[in-house]
Amino acid sequence: MAAIKTLLLIFSFSSLLILSSVCEAQTAPPLVKGLNYTFYKTTCPNLESIITKQLKSAFSKNPGLAAGLLRLHFHDCFVQGCDGSVLLDGSTSKPSEKAALPNLTLRPAAFAMINTLRDLIEKACGRVVSCADITTLAARDAVALSGGPNYSVPLGRRDSATFATNATAIRFLPRPQSDVTTLLSALKLNNLDVNDLVALSGGHTIGIGHCAAFSNRLFPSRDHTMDPTFFKNLRLTCPTNTTDNTTNLDVRTPNTFDNKYYVDLVHRQGLFTSDQDMFSDSRTKPIVKRFKNNQSLFFEKFAFSMVKMGMLKVLTGTSGQIRANCSAKNPGTVGDAWSVVDLEVESGGAAAAY
């Protein structure tokens, strides 16, 4: 009898271990081939500490840079994958991806910081780390150093030698005037779902928005889903529908990465249509309420969706290149600067910068 009890205890303990392993495995999405969590362990062991040290110093002088780096990563990944293509400069005859309408409000300081980090890393390790990986790590540190989750990211991305056109960027980057149905359709292009939508939108807990991105909610009259006092304050910032001012995305804790963005939505103080409609739509409202009530849950789901997004259409192995300058493809690269993705995209209308 004692032997049977012992066997049952061992079996129960083993089952718990297996269940625990399964649960832990579900806290991160499956890895894309070519990426792993120890990619630079031997070639650049101090990579992450170099980036964190530089950004900690930079954020102490310019807290808004954190949001700029986070947004840069979003805009890179959504268009043709996390390949550093948004960093490339273009020319008069071939405007770059960063010149596309939705990218015009990306912060110059964020682009400059990526090149600063690249120079520091090359000095320490040689040219072994891609600009795409630097952008990914910078976004993670932007979140962690602002008070958010400090999650691990798989590495091994390589840089594209091509960039997308304005039409491609417009197709893949959701507009701030979009409702949930439009947002879900846009995210579906990248195999992202409703949970990813609500979690990733939580990145708006830091950063700023331009009047043009939410003037549709102020003029000619107040959007009925907007809190009246919030409306009055926004009209002081944006007195006309052509005013070019900015305001914080999160009215409660604008420079802290937390779950107060969802508190804003519950109180009808979301800035963009794309924000506030998540509290109106039955598909997203329950998730908004859960994140509003449980910051730890939000952090967990945000980290999951960020890692998932960070593996979109990545170049790995011998594909792509490791750029010597994050703003330019390497000298001697064969082919022009247009992306093959553009061949599949029909021309679209203008979109406000997001």
mmCIF file of C-alpha atoms in Angstrom:
data_model
loop_
_atom_site.group_PDB
_atom_site.id
_atom_site.type_symbol
_atom_site.label_atom_id
_atom_site.label_comp_id
_atom_site.label_asym_id
_atom_site.label_seq_id
_atom_site.Cartn_x
_atom_site.Cartn_y
_atom_site.Cartn_z
ATOM 1 C CA MET A 1 0.000 0.000 0.000
ATOM 2 C CA ALA A 2 2.823 2.407 0.896
ATOM 3 C CA ALA A 3 4.477 1.660 -2.422
ATOM 4 C CA ILE A 4 1.238 2.459 -4.286
ATOM 5 C CA LYS A 5 0.852 5.784 -2.429
ATOM 6 C CA THR A 6 4.443 6.662 -3.265
ATOM 7 C CA LEU A 7 3.856 5.917 -6.960
ATOM 8 C CA LEU A 8 0.681 8.012 -6.939
ATOM 9 C CA LEU A 9 2.546 10.933 -5.358
ATOM 10 C CA ILE A 10 5.334 10.663 -7.925
ATOM 11 C CA PHE A 11 2.771 10.521 -10.759
ATOM 12 C CA SER A 12 0.883 13.547 -9.396
ATOM 13 C CA PHE A 13 4.110 15.541 -8.996
ATOM 14 C CA SER A 14 5.214 14.634 -12.528
ATOM 15 C CA SER A 15 1.844 15.683 -13.895
ATOM 16 C CA LEU A 16 2.131 19.040 -12.157
ATOM 17 C CA LEU A 17 5.580 19.552 -13.642
ATOM 18 C CA ILE A 18 4.295 18.771 -17.129
ATOM 19 C CA LEU A 19 1.298 21.083 -16.663
ATOM 20 C CA SER A 20 3.594 23.811 -15.358
ATOM 21 C CA SER A 21 5.883 23.442 -18.375
ATOM 22 C CA VAL A 22 2.929 23.699 -20.748
ATOM 23 C CA CYS A 23 1.681 26.848 -19.019
ATOM 24 C CA GLU A 24 5.126 28.432 -19.129
ATOM 25 C CA ALA A 25 5.445 27.586 -22.816
ATOM 26 C CA GLN A 26 2.177 29.417 -23.483
ATOM 27 C CA THR A 27 3.497 32.675 -22.021
ATOM 28 C CA ALA A 28 5.483 33.255 -25.226
ATOM 29 C CA PRO A 29 4.529 32.604 -28.854
ATOM 30 C CA PRO A 30 6.315 29.887 -30.882
ATOM 31 C CA LEU A 31 9.693 30.991 -32.222
ATOM 32 C CA VAL A 32 10.155 31.736 -35.890
ATOM 33 C CA LYS A 33 12.917 29.692 -37.499
ATOM 34 C CA GLY A 34 16.237 31.517 -37.266
ATOM 35 C CA LEU A 35 15.451 33.442 -34.066
ATOM 36 C CA ASN A 36 16.409 32.476 -30.526
ATOM 37 C CA TYR A 37 16.952 34.031 -27.124
ATOM 38 C CA THR A 38 20.738 33.533 -27.022
ATOM 39 C CA PHE A 39 21.634 34.551 -30.572
ATOM 40 C CA TYR A 40 24.420 36.980 -29.582
ATOM 41 C CA LYS A 41 25.625 35.087 -26.511
ATOM 42 C CA THR A 42 29.119 34.575 -27.967
ATOM 43 C CA THR A 43 29.366 37.297 -30.629
ATOM 44 C CA CYS A 44 28.082 40.214 -28.517
ATOM 45 C CA PRO A 45 27.500 39.109 -24.915
ATOM 46 C CA ASN A 46 27.068 42.672 -23.579
ATOM 47 C CA LEU A 47 24.579 43.718 -26.267
ATOM 48 C CA GLU A 48 21.578 44.261 -24.026
ATOM 49 C CA SER A 49 23.504 46.050 -21.278
ATOM 50 C CA ILE A 50 24.989 48.456 -23.859
ATOM 51 C CA ILE A 51 21.522 49.366 -25.109
ATOM 52 C CA THR A 52 19.960 49.622 -21.648
ATOM 53 C CA LYS A 53 22.737 51.856 -20.307
ATOM 54 C CA GLN A 54 22.508 54.263 -23.247
ATOM 55 C CA LEU A 55 18.719 54.455 -23.176
ATOM 56 C CA LYS A 56 18.520 54.903 -19.423
ATOM 57 C CA SER A 57 20.693 57.983 -19.782
ATOM 58 C CA ALA A 58 18.778 59.277 -22.800
ATOM 59 C CA PHE A 59 15.342 58.808 -21.207
ATOM 60 C CA SER A 60 16.415 60.734 -18.109
ATOM 61 C CA LYS A 61 16.913 63.765 -20.360
ATOM 62 C CA ASN A 62 14.086 63.079 -22.817
ATOM 63 C CA PRO A 63 11.324 60.792 -21.456
ATOM 64 C CA GLY A 64 9.352 61.161 -24.679
ATOM 65 C CA LEU A 65 12.042 59.286 -26.597
ATOM 66 C CA ALA A 66 10.774 56.027 -25.082
ATOM 67 C CA ALA A 67 7.439 56.347 -26.862
ATOM 68 C CA GLY A 68 9.259 57.325 -30.047
ATOM 69 C CA LEU A 69 11.315 54.134 -30.024
ATOM 70 C CA LEU A 70 8.312 51.947 -29.225
ATOM 71 C CA ARG A 71 6.330 53.463 -32.087
ATOM 72 C CA LEU A 72 9.279 53.062 -34.457
ATOM 73 C CA HIS A 73 9.270 49.313 -33.803
ATOM 74 C CA PHE A 74 5.506 49.100 -34.453
ATOM 75 C CA HIS A 75 5.785 50.943 -37.741
ATOM 76 C CA ASP A 76 8.736 48.832 -38.850
ATOM 77 C CA CYS A 77 7.067 45.498 -38.132
ATOM 78 C CA PHE A 78 3.580 46.215 -39.475
ATOM 79 C CA VAL A 79 4.529 47.185 -43.013
ATOM 80 C CA GLN A 80 6.847 44.518 -44.450
ATOM 81 C CA GLY A 81 8.020 42.823 -41.300
ATOM 82 C CA CYS A 82 10.571 43.586 -38.578
ATOM 83 C CA ASP A 83 13.459 44.173 -40.967
ATOM 84 C CA GLY A 84 14.607 47.720 -40.223
ATOM 85 C CA SER A 85 13.155 48.959 -43.520
ATOM 86 C CA VAL A 86 11.531 51.995 -41.894
ATOM 87 C CA LEU A 87 15.013 53.238 -40.969
ATOM 88 C CA LEU A 88 16.215 53.548 -44.570
ATOM 89 C CA ASP A 89 16.597 56.928 -46.245
ATOM 90 C CA GLY A 90 15.310 57.372 -49.769
ATOM 91 C CA SER A 91 15.826 59.905 -52.512
ATOM 92 C CA THR A 92 13.787 62.425 -54.456
ATOM 93 C CA SER A 93 13.035 59.872 -57.151
ATOM 94 C CA LYS A 94 12.458 57.022 -54.696
ATOM 95 C CA PRO A 95 10.985 58.315 -51.420
ATOM 96 C CA SER A 96 11.661 56.041 -48.465
ATOM 97 C CA GLU A 97 9.251 54.203 -46.207
ATOM 98 C CA LYS A 98 9.888 56.765 -43.484
ATOM 99 C CA ALA A 99 8.576 59.424 -45.896
ATOM 100 C CA ALA A 100 5.228 57.616 -46.236
ATOM 101 C CA LEU A 101 2.311 59.591 -44.856
ATOM 102 C CA PRO A 102 1.664 57.450 -41.750
ATOM 103 C CA ASN A 103 5.362 57.702 -40.803
ATOM 104 C CA LEU A 104 5.822 61.458 -41.056
ATOM 105 C CA THR A 105 5.360 61.944 -37.299
ATOM 106 C CA LEU A 106 7.899 59.309 -36.270
ATOM 107 C CA ARG A 107 10.438 61.112 -34.100
ATOM 108 C CA PRO A 108 13.769 62.088 -35.680
ATOM 109 C CA ALA A 109 15.384 61.512 -32.277
ATOM 110 C CA ALA A 110 14.285 57.867 -32.394
ATOM 111 C CA PHE A 111 15.937 57.305 -35.777
ATOM 112 C CA ALA A 112 19.092 59.029 -34.502
ATOM 113 C CA MET A 113 19.162 56.880 -31.370
ATOM 114 C CA ILE A 114 19.090 53.644 -33.383
ATOM 115 C CA ASN A 115 22.224 54.746 -35.248
ATOM 116 C CA THR A 116 23.852 55.843 -31.983
ATOM 117 C CA LEU A 117 23.204 52.422 -30.508
ATOM 118 C CA ARG A 118 24.493 50.724 -33.659
ATOM 119 C CA ASP A 119 27.778 52.651 -33.405
ATOM 120 C CA LEU A 120 28.213 51.754 -29.725
ATOM 121 C CA ILE A 121 27.509 48.098 -30.430
ATOM 122 C CA GLU A 122 29.881 47.904 -33.384
ATOM 123 C CA LYS A 123 32.621 49.471 -31.296
ATOM 124 C CA ALA A 124 32.157 46.766 -28.662
ATOM 125 C CA CYS A 125 31.405 43.732 -30.839
ATOM 126 C CA GLY A 126 32.068 44.497 -34.481
ATOM 127 C CA ARG A 127 29.342 44.519 -37.130
ATOM 128 C CA VAL A 128 27.337 41.521 -35.965
ATOM 129 C CA VAL A 129 24.042 42.984 -34.700
ATOM 130 C CA SER A 130 21.334 44.036 -37.144
ATOM 131 C CA CYS A 131 19.520 47.351 -37.016
ATOM 132 C CA ALA A 132 16.269 45.358 -36.875
ATOM 133 C CA ASP A 133 17.386 43.639 -33.665
ATOM 134 C CA ILE A 134 18.584 46.944 -32.206
ATOM 135 C CA THR A 135 15.172 48.485 -32.919
ATOM 136 C CA THR A 136 13.448 45.514 -31.265
ATOM 137 C CA LEU A 137 15.599 45.694 -28.135
ATOM 138 C CA ALA A 138 15.251 49.476 -27.945
ATOM 139 C CA ALA A 139 11.448 49.116 -27.983
ATOM 140 C CA ARG A 140 11.577 46.533 -25.204
ATOM 141 C CA ASP A 141 13.797 48.799 -23.082
ATOM 142 C CA ALA A 142 11.522 51.756 -23.831
ATOM 143 C CA VAL A 143 8.736 49.789 -22.170
ATOM 144 C CA ALA A 144 10.780 48.399 -19.264
ATOM 145 C CA LEU A 145 12.545 51.661 -18.401
ATOM 146 C CA SER A 146 9.184 53.473 -18.394
ATOM 147 C CA GLY A 147 7.790 51.127 -15.757
ATOM 148 C CA GLY A 148 6.444 48.343 -17.952
ATOM 149 C CA PRO A 149 7.332 44.643 -18.227
ATOM 150 C CA ASN A 150 10.946 43.657 -18.868
ATOM 151 C CA TYR A 151 10.357 40.731 -21.199
ATOM 152 C CA SER A 152 12.831 38.644 -23.199
ATOM 153 C CA VAL A 153 12.894 38.975 -26.987
ATOM 154 C CA PRO A 154 14.224 36.447 -29.496
ATOM 155 C CA LEU A 155 17.004 37.778 -31.729
ATOM 156 C CA GLY A 156 18.627 36.947 -35.033
ATOM 157 C CA ARG A 157 16.826 39.315 -37.419
ATOM 158 C CA ARG A 158 18.653 40.680 -40.419
ATOM 159 C CA ASP A 159 18.163 43.969 -42.241
ATOM 160 C CA SER A 160 16.290 44.484 -45.474
ATOM 161 C CA ALA A 161 17.943 46.287 -48.380
ATOM 162 C CA THR A 162 14.518 47.469 -49.565
ATOM 163 C CA PHE A 163 11.773 49.692 -48.212
ATOM 164 C CA ALA A 164 8.040 49.921 -48.797
ATOM 165 C CA THR A 165 6.154 52.586 -50.703
ATOM 166 C CA ASN A 166 3.572 55.005 -49.376
ATOM 167 C CA ALA A 167 0.765 52.750 -50.686
ATOM 168 C CA THR A 168 2.124 49.749 -48.795
ATOM 169 C CA ALA A 169 2.561 51.688 -45.554
ATOM 170 C CA ILE A 170 -0.991 53.024 -45.781
ATOM 171 C CA ARG A 171 -2.390 49.560 -46.342
ATOM 172 C CA PHE A 172 -0.653 47.945 -43.377
ATOM 173 C CA LEU A 173 -0.587 50.749 -40.780
ATOM 174 C CA PRO A 174 -3.946 51.255 -39.028
ATOM 175 C CA ARG A 175 -5.228 54.838 -39.023
ATOM 176 C CA PRO A 176 -6.080 56.559 -35.724
ATOM 177 C CA GLN A 177 -9.531 57.300 -37.143
ATOM 178 C CA SER A 178 -10.239 53.572 -37.588
ATOM 179 C CA ASP A 179 -12.950 51.673 -35.734
ATOM 180 C CA VAL A 180 -12.423 48.193 -34.290
ATOM 181 C CA THR A 181 -13.704 46.403 -37.383
ATOM 182 C CA THR A 182 -11.191 48.237 -39.580
ATOM 183 C CA LEU A 183 -8.409 47.654 -37.070
ATOM 184 C CA LEU A 184 -9.068 43.933 -36.886
ATOM 185 C CA SER A 185 -9.024 43.706 -40.677
ATOM 186 C CA ALA A 186 -5.689 45.534 -40.783
ATOM 187 C CA LEU A 187 -4.148 43.344 -38.082
ATOM 188 C CA LYS A 188 -5.423 40.204 -39.778
ATOM 189 C CA LEU A 189 -3.025 40.993 -42.643
ATOM 190 C CA ASN A 190 -0.252 40.181 -40.158
ATOM 191 C CA ASN A 191 -2.026 37.265 -38.439
ATOM 192 C CA LEU A 192 -2.732 39.319 -35.323
ATOM 193 C CA ASP A 193 -6.038 38.920 -33.492
ATOM 194 C CA VAL A 194 -8.400 40.790 -31.163
ATOM 195 C CA ASN A 195 -6.288 40.034 -28.083
ATOM 196 C CA ASP A 196 -3.210 41.405 -29.830
ATOM 197 C CA LEU A 197 -5.157 44.504 -30.851
ATOM 198 C CA VAL A 198 -6.206 45.423 -27.310
ATOM 199 C CA ALA A 199 -2.856 44.514 -25.760
ATOM 200 C CA LEU A 200 -0.688 46.314 -28.323
ATOM 201 C CA SER A 201 -2.928 49.387 -28.208
ATOM 202 C CA GLY A 202 -1.851 49.639 -24.575
ATOM 203 C CA GLY A 203 1.400 51.053 -25.924
ATOM 204 C CA HIS A 204 -0.550 54.317 -26.033
ATOM 205 C CA THR A 205 -0.035 54.566 -22.289
ATOM 206 C CA ILE A 206 3.045 56.624 -23.239
ATOM 207 C CA GLY A 207 3.546 59.109 -26.054
ATOM 208 C CA ILE A 208 1.745 61.974 -27.739
ATOM 209 C CA GLY A 209 -0.865 62.455 -30.456
ATOM 210 C CA HIS A 210 -1.108 65.204 -33.073
ATOM 211 C CA CYS A 211 -4.327 67.195 -33.414
ATOM 212 C CA ALA A 212 -4.800 65.966 -36.987
ATOM 213 C CA ALA A 213 -5.052 62.393 -35.723
ATOM 214 C CA PHE A 214 -8.102 63.091 -33.532
ATOM 215 C CA SER A 215 -9.637 66.280 -34.981
ATOM 216 C CA ASN A 216 -12.442 64.106 -36.395
ATOM 217 C CA ARG A 217 -13.605 63.692 -32.783
ATOM 218 C CA LEU A 218 -13.598 67.443 -32.088
ATOM 219 C CA PHE A 219 -15.026 68.984 -35.257
ATOM 220 C CA PRO A 220 -17.590 69.982 -36.218
ATOM 221 C CA SER A 221 -18.833 68.870 -32.801
ATOM 222 C CA ARG A 222 -17.930 66.565 -29.916
ATOM 223 C CA ASP A 223 -17.809 62.838 -30.586
ATOM 224 C CA HIS A 224 -20.643 61.464 -28.447
ATOM 225 C CA THR A 225 -18.317 58.806 -26.993
ATOM 226 C CA MET A 226 -15.944 61.466 -25.619
ATOM 227 C CA ASP A 227 -16.146 62.788 -22.054
ATOM 228 C CA PRO A 228 -17.343 66.445 -22.197
ATOM 229 C CA THR A 229 -14.608 67.806 -19.917
ATOM 230 C CA PHE A 230 -11.970 65.909 -21.854
ATOM 231 C CA PHE A 231 -13.420 67.425 -25.033
ATOM 232 C CA LYS A 232 -13.208 70.964 -23.666
ATOM 233 C CA ASN A 233 -9.565 70.506 -22.692
ATOM 234 C CA LEU A 234 -8.686 69.091 -26.098
ATOM 235 C CA ARG A 235 -10.366 72.033 -27.823
ATOM 236 C CA LEU A 236 -8.016 74.333 -25.914
ATOM 237 C CA THR A 237 -5.071 72.392 -27.349
ATOM 238 C CA CYS A 238 -6.619 72.106 -30.814
ATOM 239 C CA PRO A 239 -8.832 75.214 -31.266
ATOM 240 C CA THR A 240 -9.235 74.643 -35.016
ATOM 241 C CA ASN A 241 -9.227 71.587 -37.252
ATOM 242 C CA THR A 242 -5.942 72.747 -38.768
ATOM 243 C CA THR A 243 -4.033 73.288 -35.517
ATOM 244 C CA ASP A 244 -0.714 71.439 -35.413
ATOM 245 C CA ASN A 245 -0.311 70.846 -31.668
ATOM 246 C CA THR A 246 0.163 67.670 -29.635
ATOM 247 C CA THR A 247 -1.223 66.249 -26.416
ATOM 248 C CA ASN A 248 -0.533 63.206 -24.238
ATOM 249 C CA LEU A 249 -2.099 59.901 -25.242
ATOM 250 C CA ASP A 250 -2.684 58.988 -21.590
ATOM 251 C CA VAL A 251 -4.087 61.832 -19.480
ATOM 252 C CA ARG A 252 -3.294 60.122 -16.175
ATOM 253 C CA THR A 253 0.334 58.947 -16.301
ATOM 254 C CA PRO A 254 1.710 60.111 -19.676
ATOM 255 C CA ASN A 255 5.335 59.032 -19.165
ATOM 256 C CA THR A 256 4.705 55.845 -17.188
ATOM 257 C CA PHE A 257 4.030 52.512 -18.822
ATOM 258 C CA ASP A 258 1.063 51.141 -16.874
ATOM 259 C CA ASN A 259 -2.578 50.160 -17.364
ATOM 260 C CA LYS A 260 -4.002 53.667 -16.925
ATOM 261 C CA TYR A 261 -4.634 53.855 -20.676
ATOM 262 C CA TYR A 262 -7.498 51.404 -20.142
ATOM 263 C CA VAL A 263 -8.779 53.499 -17.239
ATOM 264 C CA ASP A 264 -8.878 56.389 -19.722
ATOM 265 C CA LEU A 265 -11.026 54.346 -22.100
ATOM 266 C CA VAL A 266 -13.499 53.377 -19.386
ATOM 267 C CA HIS A 267 -13.838 57.088 -18.522
ATOM 268 C CA ARG A 268 -14.321 57.988 -22.218
ATOM 269 C CA GLN A 269 -10.950 59.733 -22.343
ATOM 270 C CA GLY A 270 -9.312 57.778 -25.141
ATOM 271 C CA LEU A 271 -7.672 60.162 -27.600
ATOM 272 C CA PHE A 272 -8.124 58.467 -30.978
ATOM 273 C CA THR A 273 -11.185 56.804 -32.465
ATOM 274 C CA SER A 274 -9.051 53.655 -32.606
ATOM 275 C CA ASP A 275 -8.607 53.887 -28.846
ATOM 276 C CA GLN A 276 -12.085 54.748 -27.621
ATOM 277 C CA ASP A 277 -13.949 52.423 -29.973
ATOM 278 C CA MET A 278 -12.393 49.480 -28.142
ATOM 279 C CA PHE A 279 -14.615 50.320 -25.174
ATOM 280 C CA SER A 280 -17.669 50.549 -27.423
ATOM 281 C CA ASP A 281 -17.195 47.352 -29.405
ATOM 282 C CA SER A 282 -18.438 44.139 -27.766
ATOM 283 C CA ARG A 283 -15.455 42.169 -29.103
ATOM 284 C CA THR A 284 -12.897 44.332 -27.317
ATOM 285 C CA LYS A 285 -14.716 45.875 -24.348
ATOM 286 C CA PRO A 286 -14.354 42.836 -22.035
ATOM 287 C CA ILE A 287 -10.599 42.736 -22.665
ATOM 288 C CA VAL A 288 -10.296 46.466 -21.980
ATOM 289 C CA LYS A 289 -12.096 45.985 -18.648
ATOM 290 C CA ARG A 290 -9.845 43.065 -17.669
ATOM 291 C CA PHE A 291 -6.677 45.072 -18.399
ATOM 292 C CA LYS A 292 -8.095 48.077 -16.542
ATOM 293 C CA ASN A 293 -8.626 45.932 -13.458
ATOM 294 C CA ASN A 294 -5.442 43.860 -13.670
ATOM 295 C CA GLN A 295 -2.161 45.518 -14.628
ATOM 296 C CA SER A 296 -0.194 42.275 -14.264
ATOM 297 C CA LEU A 297 -2.468 40.603 -16.795
ATOM 298 C CA PHE A 298 -2.010 43.517 -19.193
ATOM 299 C CA PHE A 299 1.784 43.339 -18.831
ATOM 300 C CA GLU A 300 1.741 39.600 -19.522
ATOM 301 C CA LYS A 301 -0.445 39.902 -22.624
ATOM 302 C CA PHE A 302 1.395 42.975 -23.901
ATOM 303 C CA ALA A 303 4.738 41.167 -23.691
ATOM 304 C CA PHE A 304 3.259 38.138 -25.485
ATOM 305 C CA SER A 305 1.856 40.247 -28.326
ATOM 306 C CA MET A 306 5.047 42.308 -28.638
ATOM 307 C CA VAL A 307 7.152 39.174 -29.063
ATOM 308 C CA LYS A 308 4.601 37.831 -31.549
ATOM 309 C CA MET A 309 4.605 41.085 -33.527
ATOM 310 C CA GLY A 310 8.400 41.248 -33.347
ATOM 311 C CA MET A 311 8.652 38.036 -35.380
ATOM 312 C CA LEU A 312 6.537 39.206 -38.324
ATOM 313 C CA LYS A 313 8.125 38.372 -41.706
ATOM 314 C CA VAL A 314 11.656 38.530 -40.308
ATOM 315 C CA LEU A 315 14.753 37.971 -42.433
ATOM 316 C CA THR A 316 17.134 35.426 -40.897
ATOM 317 C CA GLY A 317 20.124 33.261 -41.795
ATOM 318 C CA THR A 318 21.696 34.474 -45.026
ATOM 319 C CA SER A 319 18.730 36.618 -46.080
ATOM 320 C CA GLY A 320 19.122 40.363 -45.888
ATOM 321 C CA GLN A 321 22.236 42.016 -44.449
ATOM 322 C CA ILE A 322 23.773 43.598 -41.352
ATOM 323 C CA ARG A 323 23.843 47.290 -42.193
ATOM 324 C CA ALA A 324 26.906 49.406 -41.503
ATOM 325 C CA ASN A 325 24.587 52.414 -41.328
ATOM 326 C CA CYS A 326 21.000 51.843 -40.218
ATOM 327 C CA SER A 327 19.823 54.604 -42.574
ATOM 328 C CA ALA A 328 21.317 53.102 -45.734
ATOM 329 C CA LYS A 329 21.678 49.719 -47.386
ATOM 330 C CA ASN A 330 25.256 48.514 -47.581
ATOM 331 C CA PRO A 331 27.337 49.704 -50.558
ATOM 332 C CA GLY A 332 27.309 47.231 -53.424
ATOM 333 C CA THR A 333 23.903 45.766 -52.542
ATOM 334 C CA VAL A 334 22.319 44.361 -55.687
ATOM 335 C CA GLY A 335 18.883 45.689 -56.642
ATOM 336 C CA ASP A 336 17.045 48.956 -56.126
ATOM 337 C CA ALA A 337 15.313 50.194 -53.008
ATOM 338 C CA TRP A 338 11.763 49.117 -53.814
ATOM 339 C CA SER A 339 10.249 46.217 -51.883
ATOM 340 C CA VAL A 340 8.753 43.228 -53.650
ATOM 341 C CA VAL A 341 5.795 43.608 -51.284
ATOM 342 C CA ASP A 342 4.814 46.730 -53.204
ATOM 343 C CA LEU A 343 4.076 44.676 -56.293
ATOM 344 C CA GLU A 344 1.087 43.194 -54.477
ATOM 345 C CA VAL A 345 -0.303 46.474 -53.195
ATOM 346 C CA GLU A 346 -2.769 48.643 -55.026
ATOM 347 C CA SER A 347 -2.584 52.386 -54.618
ATOM 348 C CA GLY A 348 -4.625 53.718 -51.720
ATOM 349 C CA GLY A 349 -5.861 57.047 -50.432
ATOM 350 C CA ALA A 350 -4.151 59.315 -47.945
ATOM 351 C CA ALA A 351 -3.991 58.408 -44.267
ATOM 352 C CA ALA A 352 -3.315 60.597 -41.273
ATOM 353 C CA ALA A 353 -0.050 60.014 -39.455
ATOM 354 C CA TYR A 354 -0.465 57.537 -36.631
#
